[in-house]
Amino acid sequence: MSTITDRSVTRQGLRTRFGLDGTRFAGSYDPDNRRRDAFADAFLLLPDGSDVRRTALPVENVRAERFRLHGGMDLPALRREVDGPYREVCDELAGIPLFGYDHSDLARRQNQAWAEHLGREAWSSSWQHHYAAALLIHLYRRITPPEYQTPAHMRLVYAVATAADWMTTLTILMDDWMDGARVRNGRPAWHVRHPRSFANDTLILAAQAMNVLSSAVPDHHPFKQELHDRAVRQIKHGAHYFAYHAEQDRRRARVPAAGAAAPSSVPVDHLTLDSYRSVVFNRATDWIHFIVDMSRLLACYGAGVTDGEALTDYIAGATTAACLIDDIVDDPTGEDVRNGEATIQLCLAVHKAKGLLGPLADEDAADMLLTLRNRVGVDTDADTGAVQDMYARHGINELALDYLEAVLDRLPQVRRAALEECGAPGDVPAFMFQWLAIDRDGVTERAEESLDLLSQDRFRDLVAQLAHADEDQTAAVHH
């Protein structure tokens, strides 16, 4: 075999031939993030010449002990804001340079191009219509006076809302993948559309969210570091929710004895209504609390605003109701049973089978536990159908509706306690229930089913109580 290598060329000549003389091997690495900083400098300047870095912030809130509430809930206006100026900022921030690797042509044309596509498109596979960003914007407007809601101020708010949106989205992408969900918001789930890049996409969203918080929040903001730290803390918290699914995979991997059927992968004996409260906290409460915290820090409210039991319980009550609605709407599909999700139906069934909801005949308890231990989380139509039939026989679906009614009935009480504790806005539950309803032509079939559920006679008056957006204003004045 012949070779075209000319061994007469010196090693110095080889280095010159391949462009290795006088260059660094890590030539494309930019540890100082100069391109990102240049991007941030341009982002913080508005077309009218105003500079976000010179904008006065509501620093009078730093020592406040209560939220100062302003305005009310105007969801149609918020929807227009999200569709208009927020989306413009979100799309602009999708172009923020990736950390470190900025100079090479490959990074700009491939890696950076994909990160920009991800930042502009992944939201379609997240909570309905920028839910997290919309709530953050709404809360910021409620807890700051109009003089701190100028275009310069709102550009900063939209930037932090974008970071929160991306962080929320990455968990929804993971959740759909772990659940085996094929559709989200009427479109194929992200892992279905992008199976090869899926894992790295979640890392990109987390990294770009941190990039935004590091560079788009000006240094003169008194809580810039706390905003960043709270986001890091939230990513750490996310591990709690997904550990349940990982443990299921470990159980599924166990080899059954010869001739025996594979047991359920679900830890049935450890589930109760207390378990459901824990599931809801990791699934939703912690994330809504994160949005509340980010809006609080943005508005310069420090540790003086009590973050006590009443506020946490208020958020937990609202998110519990939302998760209950989700479980009830999903139940007819059987997918939650097939996937072994710790839904309200499953937790109620275990709770009842253990005699914790009143006396139960031994044969009924045995029937329920046998079905739960051997059929929940088993991927066959027969097993899924057997669990759903057991739910019907023992009134589990009706119990789920009763539980939702009890939660909605208690929400005004916990809302009042949070208002008295720290002046918390009273319209968080109303926002959560109504965001999907403001444009019925644009919502998904799933959202329509949720709205239909809440319009039932047994829930109508309870939902109406949560829509009194002026209640917190009146109470705040009398406090």
PDB file of N, CA and C in Angstrom, residues 73-166:
ATOM      1  N   MET A  73     -56.664  41.301  38.352  1.00  0.00           N
ATOM      2  CA  MET A  73     -56.379  40.276  37.356  1.00  0.00           C
ATOM      3  C   MET A  73     -57.125  40.595  36.061  1.00  0.00           C
ATOM      4  N   ASP A  74     -56.362  40.791  34.992  1.00  0.00           N
ATOM      5  CA  ASP A  74     -56.924  41.054  33.667  1.00  0.00           C
ATOM      6  C   ASP A  74     -56.292  40.055  32.705  1.00  0.00           C
ATOM      7  N   LEU A  75     -56.863  38.862  32.640  1.00  0.00           N
ATOM      8  CA  LEU A  75     -56.235  37.803  31.859  1.00  0.00           C
ATOM      9  C   LEU A  75     -56.250  38.065  30.354  1.00  0.00           C
ATOM     10  N   PRO A  76     -57.298  38.648  29.767  1.00  0.00           N
ATOM     11  CA  PRO A  76     -57.202  38.958  28.331  1.00  0.00           C
ATOM     12  C   PRO A  76     -56.039  39.894  28.013  1.00  0.00           C
ATOM     13  N   ALA A  77     -55.832  40.918  28.868  1.00  0.00           N
ATOM     14  CA  ALA A  77     -54.701  41.830  28.648  1.00  0.00           C
ATOM     15  C   ALA A  77     -53.381  41.099  28.830  1.00  0.00           C
ATOM     16  N   LEU A  78     -53.338  40.203  29.820  1.00  0.00           N
ATOM     17  CA  LEU A  78     -52.112  39.432  30.045  1.00  0.00           C
ATOM     18  C   LEU A  78     -51.836  38.523  28.859  1.00  0.00           C
ATOM     19  N   ARG A  79     -52.877  37.943  28.300  1.00  0.00           N
ATOM     20  CA  ARG A  79     -52.688  37.076  27.130  1.00  0.00           C
ATOM     21  C   ARG A  79     -52.092  37.881  25.963  1.00  0.00           C
ATOM     22  N   ARG A  80     -52.570  39.095  25.763  1.00  0.00           N
ATOM     23  CA  ARG A  80     -52.019  39.938  24.703  1.00  0.00           C
ATOM     24  C   ARG A  80     -50.560  40.285  24.994  1.00  0.00           C
ATOM     25  N   GLU A  81     -50.254  40.525  26.273  1.00  0.00           N
ATOM     26  CA  GLU A  81     -48.879  40.839  26.660  1.00  0.00           C
ATOM     27  C   GLU A  81     -47.963  39.645  26.412  1.00  0.00           C
ATOM     28  N   VAL A  82     -48.430  38.450  26.746  1.00  0.00           N
ATOM     29  CA  VAL A  82     -47.621  37.250  26.537  1.00  0.00           C
ATOM     30  C   VAL A  82     -47.425  36.993  25.044  1.00  0.00           C
ATOM     31  N   ASP A  83     -48.498  37.138  24.269  1.00  0.00           N
ATOM     32  CA  ASP A  83     -48.393  36.905  22.818  1.00  0.00           C
ATOM     33  C   ASP A  83     -47.548  37.965  22.118  1.00  0.00           C
ATOM     34  N   GLY A  84     -47.490  39.173  22.698  1.00  0.00           N
ATOM     35  CA  GLY A  84     -46.797  40.272  22.041  1.00  0.00           C
ATOM     36  C   GLY A  84     -45.403  40.515  22.602  1.00  0.00           C
ATOM     37  N   PRO A  85     -45.264  41.491  23.507  1.00  0.00           N
ATOM     38  CA  PRO A  85     -43.921  41.877  23.957  1.00  0.00           C
ATOM     39  C   PRO A  85     -43.154  40.761  24.657  1.00  0.00           C
ATOM     40  N   TYR A  86     -43.848  39.905  25.425  1.00  0.00           N
ATOM     41  CA  TYR A  86     -43.100  38.830  26.081  1.00  0.00           C
ATOM     42  C   TYR A  86     -42.499  37.882  25.056  1.00  0.00           C
ATOM     43  N   ARG A  87     -43.295  37.446  24.075  1.00  0.00           N
ATOM     44  CA  ARG A  87     -42.777  36.522  23.078  1.00  0.00           C
ATOM     45  C   ARG A  87     -41.634  37.142  22.278  1.00  0.00           C
ATOM     46  N   GLU A  88     -41.700  38.434  22.040  1.00  0.00           N
ATOM     47  CA  GLU A  88     -40.600  39.099  21.327  1.00  0.00           C
ATOM     48  C   GLU A  88     -39.305  38.991  22.122  1.00  0.00           C
ATOM     49  N   VAL A  89     -39.387  39.245  23.429  1.00  0.00           N
ATOM     50  CA  VAL A  89     -38.195  39.147  24.270  1.00  0.00           C
ATOM     51  C   VAL A  89     -37.730  37.695  24.380  1.00  0.00           C
ATOM     52  N   CYS A  90     -38.666  36.780  24.536  1.00  0.00           N
ATOM     53  CA  CYS A  90     -38.329  35.354  24.632  1.00  0.00           C
ATOM     54  C   CYS A  90     -37.594  34.894  23.372  1.00  0.00           C
ATOM     55  N   ASP A  91     -38.115  35.274  22.218  1.00  0.00           N
ATOM     56  CA  ASP A  91     -37.465  34.886  20.962  1.00  0.00           C
ATOM     57  C   ASP A  91     -36.086  35.530  20.831  1.00  0.00           C
ATOM     58  N   GLU A  92     -35.965  36.778  21.295  1.00  0.00           N
ATOM     59  CA  GLU A  92     -34.667  37.455  21.235  1.00  0.00           C
ATOM     60  C   GLU A  92     -33.655  36.754  22.133  1.00  0.00           C
ATOM     61  N   LEU A  93     -34.078  36.371  23.338  1.00  0.00           N
ATOM     62  CA  LEU A  93     -33.172  35.724  24.278  1.00  0.00           C
ATOM     63  C   LEU A  93     -32.797  34.316  23.843  1.00  0.00           C
ATOM     64  N   ALA A  94     -33.581  33.722  22.965  1.00  0.00           N
ATOM     65  CA  ALA A  94     -33.210  32.404  22.445  1.00  0.00           C
ATOM     66  C   ALA A  94     -31.871  32.461  21.724  1.00  0.00           C
ATOM     67  N   GLY A  95     -31.471  33.650  21.290  1.00  0.00           N
ATOM     68  CA  GLY A  95     -30.199  33.815  20.602  1.00  0.00           C
ATOM     69  C   GLY A  95     -29.025  34.089  21.515  1.00  0.00           C
ATOM     70  N   ILE A  96     -29.218  34.044  22.834  1.00  0.00           N
ATOM     71  CA  ILE A  96     -28.098  34.317  23.740  1.00  0.00           C
ATOM     72  C   ILE A  96     -27.013  33.256  23.528  1.00  0.00           C
ATOM     73  N   PRO A  97     -25.760  33.665  23.358  1.00  0.00           N
ATOM     74  CA  PRO A  97     -24.694  32.696  23.056  1.00  0.00           C
ATOM     75  C   PRO A  97     -24.550  31.643  24.146  1.00  0.00           C
ATOM     76  N   LEU A  98     -24.344  30.414  23.723  1.00  0.00           N
ATOM     77  CA  LEU A  98     -24.089  29.337  24.662  1.00  0.00           C
ATOM     78  C   LEU A  98     -22.835  29.643  25.478  1.00  0.00           C
ATOM     79  N   PHE A  99     -22.785  29.114  26.677  1.00  0.00           N
ATOM     80  CA  PHE A  99     -21.659  29.390  27.575  1.00  0.00           C
ATOM     81  C   PHE A  99     -20.364  28.835  27.001  1.00  0.00           C
ATOM     82  N   GLY A 100     -19.346  29.678  26.890  1.00  0.00           N
ATOM     83  CA  GLY A 100     -17.998  29.222  26.588  1.00  0.00           C
ATOM     84  C   GLY A 100     -17.655  29.091  25.126  1.00  0.00           C
ATOM     85  N   TYR A 101     -18.277  28.155  24.412  1.00  0.00           N
ATOM     86  CA  TYR A 101     -17.850  27.849  23.047  1.00  0.00           C
ATOM     87  C   TYR A 101     -18.566  28.783  22.077  1.00  0.00           C
ATOM     88  N   ASP A 102     -17.884  29.867  21.712  1.00  0.00           N
ATOM     89  CA  ASP A 102     -18.568  30.927  20.988  1.00  0.00           C
ATOM     90  C   ASP A 102     -17.976  31.248  19.618  1.00  0.00           C
ATOM     91  N   HIS A 103     -16.706  30.948  19.395  1.00  0.00           N
ATOM     92  CA  HIS A 103     -16.019  31.514  18.245  1.00  0.00           C
ATOM     93  C   HIS A 103     -16.053  30.651  16.987  1.00  0.00           C
ATOM     94  N   SER A 104     -16.063  29.342  17.119  1.00  0.00           N
ATOM     95  CA  SER A 104     -15.905  28.502  15.929  1.00  0.00           C
ATOM     96  C   SER A 104     -17.139  28.571  15.038  1.00  0.00           C
ATOM     97  N   ASP A 105     -16.903  28.376  13.755  1.00  0.00           N
ATOM     98  CA  ASP A 105     -18.002  28.390  12.794  1.00  0.00           C
ATOM     99  C   ASP A 105     -19.001  27.282  13.094  1.00  0.00           C
ATOM    100  N   LEU A 106     -18.504  26.107  13.519  1.00  0.00           N
ATOM    101  CA  LEU A 106     -19.389  24.991  13.839  1.00  0.00           C
ATOM    102  C   LEU A 106     -20.325  25.351  14.997  1.00  0.00           C
ATOM    103  N   ALA A 107     -19.764  25.966  16.042  1.00  0.00           N
ATOM    104  CA  ALA A 107     -20.580  26.322  17.201  1.00  0.00           C
ATOM    105  C   ALA A 107     -21.679  27.294  16.805  1.00  0.00           C
ATOM    106  N   ARG A 108     -21.324  28.287  15.978  1.00  0.00           N
ATOM    107  CA  ARG A 108     -22.326  29.291  15.604  1.00  0.00           C
ATOM    108  C   ARG A 108     -23.397  28.712  14.695  1.00  0.00           C
ATOM    109  N   ARG A 109     -22.977  27.882  13.747  1.00  0.00           N
ATOM    110  CA  ARG A 109     -23.918  27.418  12.729  1.00  0.00           C
ATOM    111  C   ARG A 109     -24.695  26.173  13.141  1.00  0.00           C
ATOM    112  N   GLN A 110     -24.168  25.410  14.083  1.00  0.00           N
ATOM    113  CA  GLN A 110     -24.840  24.171  14.471  1.00  0.00           C
ATOM    114  C   GLN A 110     -25.341  24.232  15.918  1.00  0.00           C
ATOM    115  N   ASN A 111     -24.428  24.236  16.872  1.00  0.00           N
ATOM    116  CA  ASN A 111     -24.842  24.208  18.277  1.00  0.00           C
ATOM    117  C   ASN A 111     -25.717  25.411  18.629  1.00  0.00           C
ATOM    118  N   GLN A 112     -25.244  26.595  18.251  1.00  0.00           N
ATOM    119  CA  GLN A 112     -25.993  27.797  18.585  1.00  0.00           C
ATOM    120  C   GLN A 112     -27.329  27.837  17.865  1.00  0.00           C
ATOM    121  N   ALA A 113     -27.343  27.409  16.608  1.00  0.00           N
ATOM    122  CA  ALA A 113     -28.591  27.407  15.842  1.00  0.00           C
ATOM    123  C   ALA A 113     -29.617  26.497  16.491  1.00  0.00           C
ATOM    124  N   TRP A 114     -29.162  25.329  16.996  1.00  0.00           N
ATOM    125  CA  TRP A 114     -30.114  24.414  17.636  1.00  0.00           C
ATOM    126  C   TRP A 114     -30.607  24.983  18.967  1.00  0.00           C
ATOM    127  N   ALA A 115     -29.706  25.609  19.730  1.00  0.00           N
ATOM    128  CA  ALA A 115     -30.129  26.217  20.991  1.00  0.00           C
ATOM    129  C   ALA A 115     -31.179  27.297  20.753  1.00  0.00           C
ATOM    130  N   GLU A 116     -31.006  28.077  19.697  1.00  0.00           N
ATOM    131  CA  GLU A 116     -31.995  29.110  19.372  1.00  0.00           C
ATOM    132  C   GLU A 116     -33.325  28.486  18.978  1.00  0.00           C
ATOM    133  N   HIS A 117     -33.294  27.429  18.170  1.00  0.00           N
ATOM    134  CA  HIS A 117     -34.530  26.735  17.789  1.00  0.00           C
ATOM    135  C   HIS A 117     -35.232  26.191  19.032  1.00  0.00           C
ATOM    136  N   LEU A 118     -34.463  25.602  19.934  1.00  0.00           N
ATOM    137  CA  LEU A 118     -35.023  25.043  21.154  1.00  0.00           C
ATOM    138  C   LEU A 118     -35.684  26.124  22.001  1.00  0.00           C
ATOM    139  N   GLY A 119     -34.994  27.249  22.176  1.00  0.00           N
ATOM    140  CA  GLY A 119     -35.546  28.334  22.986  1.00  0.00           C
ATOM    141  C   GLY A 119     -36.819  28.915  22.424  1.00  0.00           C
ATOM    142  N   ARG A 120     -36.978  28.853  21.093  1.00  0.00           N
ATOM    143  CA  ARG A 120     -38.168  29.443  20.469  1.00  0.00           C
ATOM    144  C   ARG A 120     -39.319  28.447  20.318  1.00  0.00           C
ATOM    145  N   GLU A 121     -39.017  27.148  20.334  1.00  0.00           N
ATOM    146  CA  GLU A 121     -40.041  26.162  19.999  1.00  0.00           C
ATOM    147  C   GLU A 121     -40.442  25.225  21.133  1.00  0.00           C
ATOM    148  N   ALA A 122     -39.551  24.987  22.097  1.00  0.00           N
ATOM    149  CA  ALA A 122     -39.843  23.957  23.103  1.00  0.00           C
ATOM    150  C   ALA A 122     -41.037  24.319  23.970  1.00  0.00           C
ATOM    151  N   TRP A 123     -41.343  25.618  24.111  1.00  0.00           N
ATOM    152  CA  TRP A 123     -42.474  26.011  24.954  1.00  0.00           C
ATOM    153  C   TRP A 123     -43.775  25.372  24.504  1.00  0.00           C
ATOM    154  N   SER A 124     -43.878  25.018  23.220  1.00  0.00           N
ATOM    155  CA  SER A 124     -45.117  24.401  22.727  1.00  0.00           C
ATOM    156  C   SER A 124     -45.355  23.029  23.340  1.00  0.00           C
ATOM    157  N   SER A 125     -44.312  22.460  23.977  1.00  0.00           N
ATOM    158  CA  SER A 125     -44.439  21.170  24.643  1.00  0.00           C
ATOM    159  C   SER A 125     -44.436  21.318  26.156  1.00  0.00           C
ATOM    160  N   SER A 126     -44.738  22.521  26.648  1.00  0.00           N
ATOM    161  CA  SER A 126     -44.726  22.769  28.088  1.00  0.00           C
ATOM    162  C   SER A 126     -46.139  23.032  28.581  1.00  0.00           C
ATOM    163  N   TRP A 127     -46.243  23.591  29.807  1.00  0.00           N
ATOM    164  CA  TRP A 127     -47.544  23.984  30.325  1.00  0.00           C
ATOM    165  C   TRP A 127     -48.205  24.944  29.345  1.00  0.00           C
ATOM    166  N   GLN A 128     -49.516  24.914  29.335  1.00  0.00           N
ATOM    167  CA  GLN A 128     -50.293  25.626  28.331  1.00  0.00           C
ATOM    168  C   GLN A 128     -49.890  27.094  28.180  1.00  0.00           C
ATOM    169  N   HIS A 129     -49.450  27.457  27.009  1.00  0.00           N
ATOM    170  CA  HIS A 129     -49.257  28.834  26.570  1.00  0.00           C
ATOM    171  C   HIS A 129     -48.453  29.671  27.560  1.00  0.00           C
ATOM    172  N   HIS A 130     -47.175  29.290  27.769  1.00  0.00           N
ATOM    173  CA  HIS A 130     -46.268  30.067  28.625  1.00  0.00           C
ATOM    174  C   HIS A 130     -46.862  30.288  30.016  1.00  0.00           C
ATOM    175  N   TYR A 131     -47.429  29.241  30.575  1.00  0.00           N
ATOM    176  CA  TYR A 131     -48.131  29.351  31.858  1.00  0.00           C
ATOM    177  C   TYR A 131     -47.233  29.956  32.940  1.00  0.00           C
ATOM    178  N   ALA A 132     -46.011  29.429  33.082  1.00  0.00           N
ATOM    179  CA  ALA A 132     -45.121  29.897  34.142  1.00  0.00           C
ATOM    180  C   ALA A 132     -44.759  31.368  33.948  1.00  0.00           C
ATOM    181  N   ALA A 133     -44.437  31.743  32.716  1.00  0.00           N
ATOM    182  CA  ALA A 133     -44.081  33.135  32.436  1.00  0.00           C
ATOM    183  C   ALA A 133     -45.268  34.060  32.692  1.00  0.00           C
ATOM    184  N   ALA A 134     -46.450  33.643  32.267  1.00  0.00           N
ATOM    185  CA  ALA A 134     -47.644  34.474  32.452  1.00  0.00           C
ATOM    186  C   ALA A 134     -47.916  34.712  33.935  1.00  0.00           C
ATOM    187  N   LEU A 135     -47.775  33.663  34.753  1.00  0.00           N
ATOM    188  CA  LEU A 135     -48.007  33.832  36.186  1.00  0.00           C
ATOM    189  C   LEU A 135     -46.968  34.764  36.799  1.00  0.00           C
ATOM    190  N   LEU A 136     -45.707  34.630  36.405  1.00  0.00           N
ATOM    191  CA  LEU A 136     -44.667  35.502  36.945  1.00  0.00           C
ATOM    192  C   LEU A 136     -44.935  36.959  36.578  1.00  0.00           C
ATOM    193  N   ILE A 137     -45.300  37.216  35.329  1.00  0.00           N
ATOM    194  CA  ILE A 137     -45.599  38.588  34.893  1.00  0.00           C
ATOM    195  C   ILE A 137     -46.791  39.140  35.660  1.00  0.00           C
ATOM    196  N   HIS A 138     -47.834  38.316  35.794  1.00  0.00           N
ATOM    197  CA  HIS A 138     -49.040  38.745  36.517  1.00  0.00           C
ATOM    198  C   HIS A 138     -48.701  39.103  37.963  1.00  0.00           C
ATOM    199  N   LEU A 139     -47.944  38.236  38.637  1.00  0.00           N
ATOM    200  CA  LEU A 139     -47.623  38.490  40.042  1.00  0.00           C
ATOM    201  C   LEU A 139     -46.757  39.732  40.188  1.00  0.00           C
ATOM    202  N   TYR A 140     -45.786  39.931  39.283  1.00  0.00           N
ATOM    203  CA  TYR A 140     -44.955  41.132  39.368  1.00  0.00           C
ATOM    204  C   TYR A 140     -45.822  42.383  39.268  1.00  0.00           C
ATOM    205  N   ARG A 141     -46.756  42.386  38.355  1.00  0.00           N
ATOM    206  CA  ARG A 141     -47.622  43.563  38.214  1.00  0.00           C
ATOM    207  C   ARG A 141     -48.502  43.761  39.448  1.00  0.00           C
ATOM    208  N   ARG A 142     -48.891  42.669  40.098  1.00  0.00           N
ATOM    209  CA  ARG A 142     -49.736  42.810  41.286  1.00  0.00           C
ATOM    210  C   ARG A 142     -48.972  43.382  42.480  1.00  0.00           C
ATOM    211  N   ILE A 143     -47.661  43.144  42.579  1.00  0.00           N
ATOM    212  CA  ILE A 143     -46.927  43.515  43.790  1.00  0.00           C
ATOM    213  C   ILE A 143     -45.983  44.698  43.573  1.00  0.00           C
ATOM    214  N   THR A 144     -46.130  45.405  42.435  1.00  0.00           N
ATOM    215  CA  THR A 144     -45.353  46.628  42.199  1.00  0.00           C
ATOM    216  C   THR A 144     -46.290  47.718  41.686  1.00  0.00           C
ATOM    217  N   PRO A 145     -46.023  48.981  42.032  1.00  0.00           N
ATOM    218  CA  PRO A 145     -46.839  50.075  41.519  1.00  0.00           C
ATOM    219  C   PRO A 145     -46.504  50.356  40.056  1.00  0.00           C
ATOM    220  N   PRO A 146     -47.356  51.077  39.360  1.00  0.00           N
ATOM    221  CA  PRO A 146     -47.173  51.311  37.912  1.00  0.00           C
ATOM    222  C   PRO A 146     -45.847  51.954  37.542  1.00  0.00           C
ATOM    223  N   GLU A 147     -45.263  52.774  38.427  1.00  0.00           N
ATOM    224  CA  GLU A 147     -44.011  53.443  38.048  1.00  0.00           C
ATOM    225  C   GLU A 147     -42.854  52.460  37.873  1.00  0.00           C
ATOM    226  N   TYR A 148     -43.024  51.233  38.344  1.00  0.00           N
ATOM    227  CA  TYR A 148     -41.999  50.201  38.144  1.00  0.00           C
ATOM    228  C   TYR A 148     -42.434  49.173  37.103  1.00  0.00           C
ATOM    229  N   GLN A 149     -43.328  49.605  36.221  1.00  0.00           N
ATOM    230  CA  GLN A 149     -43.798  48.728  35.152  1.00  0.00           C
ATOM    231  C   GLN A 149     -43.601  49.384  33.783  1.00  0.00           C
ATOM    232  N   THR A 150     -42.568  50.181  33.670  1.00  0.00           N
ATOM    233  CA  THR A 150     -42.231  50.824  32.401  1.00  0.00           C
ATOM    234  C   THR A 150     -41.686  49.779  31.427  1.00  0.00           C
ATOM    235  N   PRO A 151     -41.539  50.128  30.142  1.00  0.00           N
ATOM    236  CA  PRO A 151     -40.947  49.163  29.198  1.00  0.00           C
ATOM    237  C   PRO A 151     -39.588  48.644  29.640  1.00  0.00           C
ATOM    238  N   ALA A 152     -38.775  49.502  30.259  1.00  0.00           N
ATOM    239  CA  ALA A 152     -37.468  49.043  30.722  1.00  0.00           C
ATOM    240  C   ALA A 152     -37.612  48.025  31.845  1.00  0.00           C
ATOM    241  N   HIS A 153     -38.505  48.312  32.787  1.00  0.00           N
ATOM    242  CA  HIS A 153     -38.731  47.354  33.869  1.00  0.00           C
ATOM    243  C   HIS A 153     -39.269  46.034  33.324  1.00  0.00           C
ATOM    244  N   MET A 154     -40.235  46.118  32.419  1.00  0.00           N
ATOM    245  CA  MET A 154     -40.870  44.905  31.929  1.00  0.00           C
ATOM    246  C   MET A 154     -39.920  44.094  31.058  1.00  0.00           C
ATOM    247  N   ARG A 155     -38.947  44.742  30.434  1.00  0.00           N
ATOM    248  CA  ARG A 155     -37.953  43.979  29.671  1.00  0.00           C
ATOM    249  C   ARG A 155     -37.175  43.060  30.612  1.00  0.00           C
ATOM    250  N   LEU A 156     -36.843  43.564  31.784  1.00  0.00           N
ATOM    251  CA  LEU A 156     -36.178  42.745  32.790  1.00  0.00           C
ATOM    252  C   LEU A 156     -37.107  41.625  33.275  1.00  0.00           C
ATOM    253  N   VAL A 157     -38.369  41.963  33.512  1.00  0.00           N
ATOM    254  CA  VAL A 157     -39.338  40.953  33.962  1.00  0.00           C
ATOM    255  C   VAL A 157     -39.485  39.861  32.910  1.00  0.00           C
ATOM    256  N   TYR A 158     -39.588  40.253  31.646  1.00  0.00           N
ATOM    257  CA  TYR A 158     -39.737  39.259  30.576  1.00  0.00           C
ATOM    258  C   TYR A 158     -38.513  38.354  30.478  1.00  0.00           C
ATOM    259  N   ALA A 159     -37.331  38.926  30.761  1.00  0.00           N
ATOM    260  CA  ALA A 159     -36.120  38.108  30.714  1.00  0.00           C
ATOM    261  C   ALA A 159     -36.149  37.029  31.795  1.00  0.00           C
ATOM    262  N   VAL A 160     -36.495  37.406  33.015  1.00  0.00           N
ATOM    263  CA  VAL A 160     -36.563  36.420  34.098  1.00  0.00           C
ATOM    264  C   VAL A 160     -37.709  35.440  33.846  1.00  0.00           C
ATOM    265  N   ALA A 161     -38.807  35.934  33.295  1.00  0.00           N
ATOM    266  CA  ALA A 161     -39.924  35.042  32.954  1.00  0.00           C
ATOM    267  C   ALA A 161     -39.503  34.026  31.899  1.00  0.00           C
ATOM    268  N   THR A 162     -38.656  34.434  30.965  1.00  0.00           N
ATOM    269  CA  THR A 162     -38.150  33.506  29.953  1.00  0.00           C
ATOM    270  C   THR A 162     -37.329  32.404  30.608  1.00  0.00           C
ATOM    271  N   ALA A 163     -36.452  32.778  31.533  1.00  0.00           N
ATOM    272  CA  ALA A 163     -35.652  31.776  32.238  1.00  0.00           C
ATOM    273  C   ALA A 163     -36.543  30.807  32.998  1.00  0.00           C
ATOM    274  N   ALA A 164     -37.564  31.331  33.678  1.00  0.00           N
ATOM    275  CA  ALA A 164     -38.485  30.466  34.414  1.00  0.00           C
ATOM    276  C   ALA A 164     -39.268  29.568  33.464  1.00  0.00           C
ATOM    277  N   ASP A 165     -39.646  30.115  32.321  1.00  0.00           N
ATOM    278  CA  ASP A 165     -40.368  29.348  31.305  1.00  0.00           C
ATOM    279  C   ASP A 165     -39.530  28.165  30.812  1.00  0.00           C
ATOM    280  N   TRP A 166     -38.265  28.430  30.520  1.00  0.00           N
ATOM    281  CA  TRP A 166     -37.382  27.363  30.029  1.00  0.00           C
ATOM    282  C   TRP A 166     -37.153  26.305  31.107  1.00  0.00           C
TER     283      TRP A 166
END
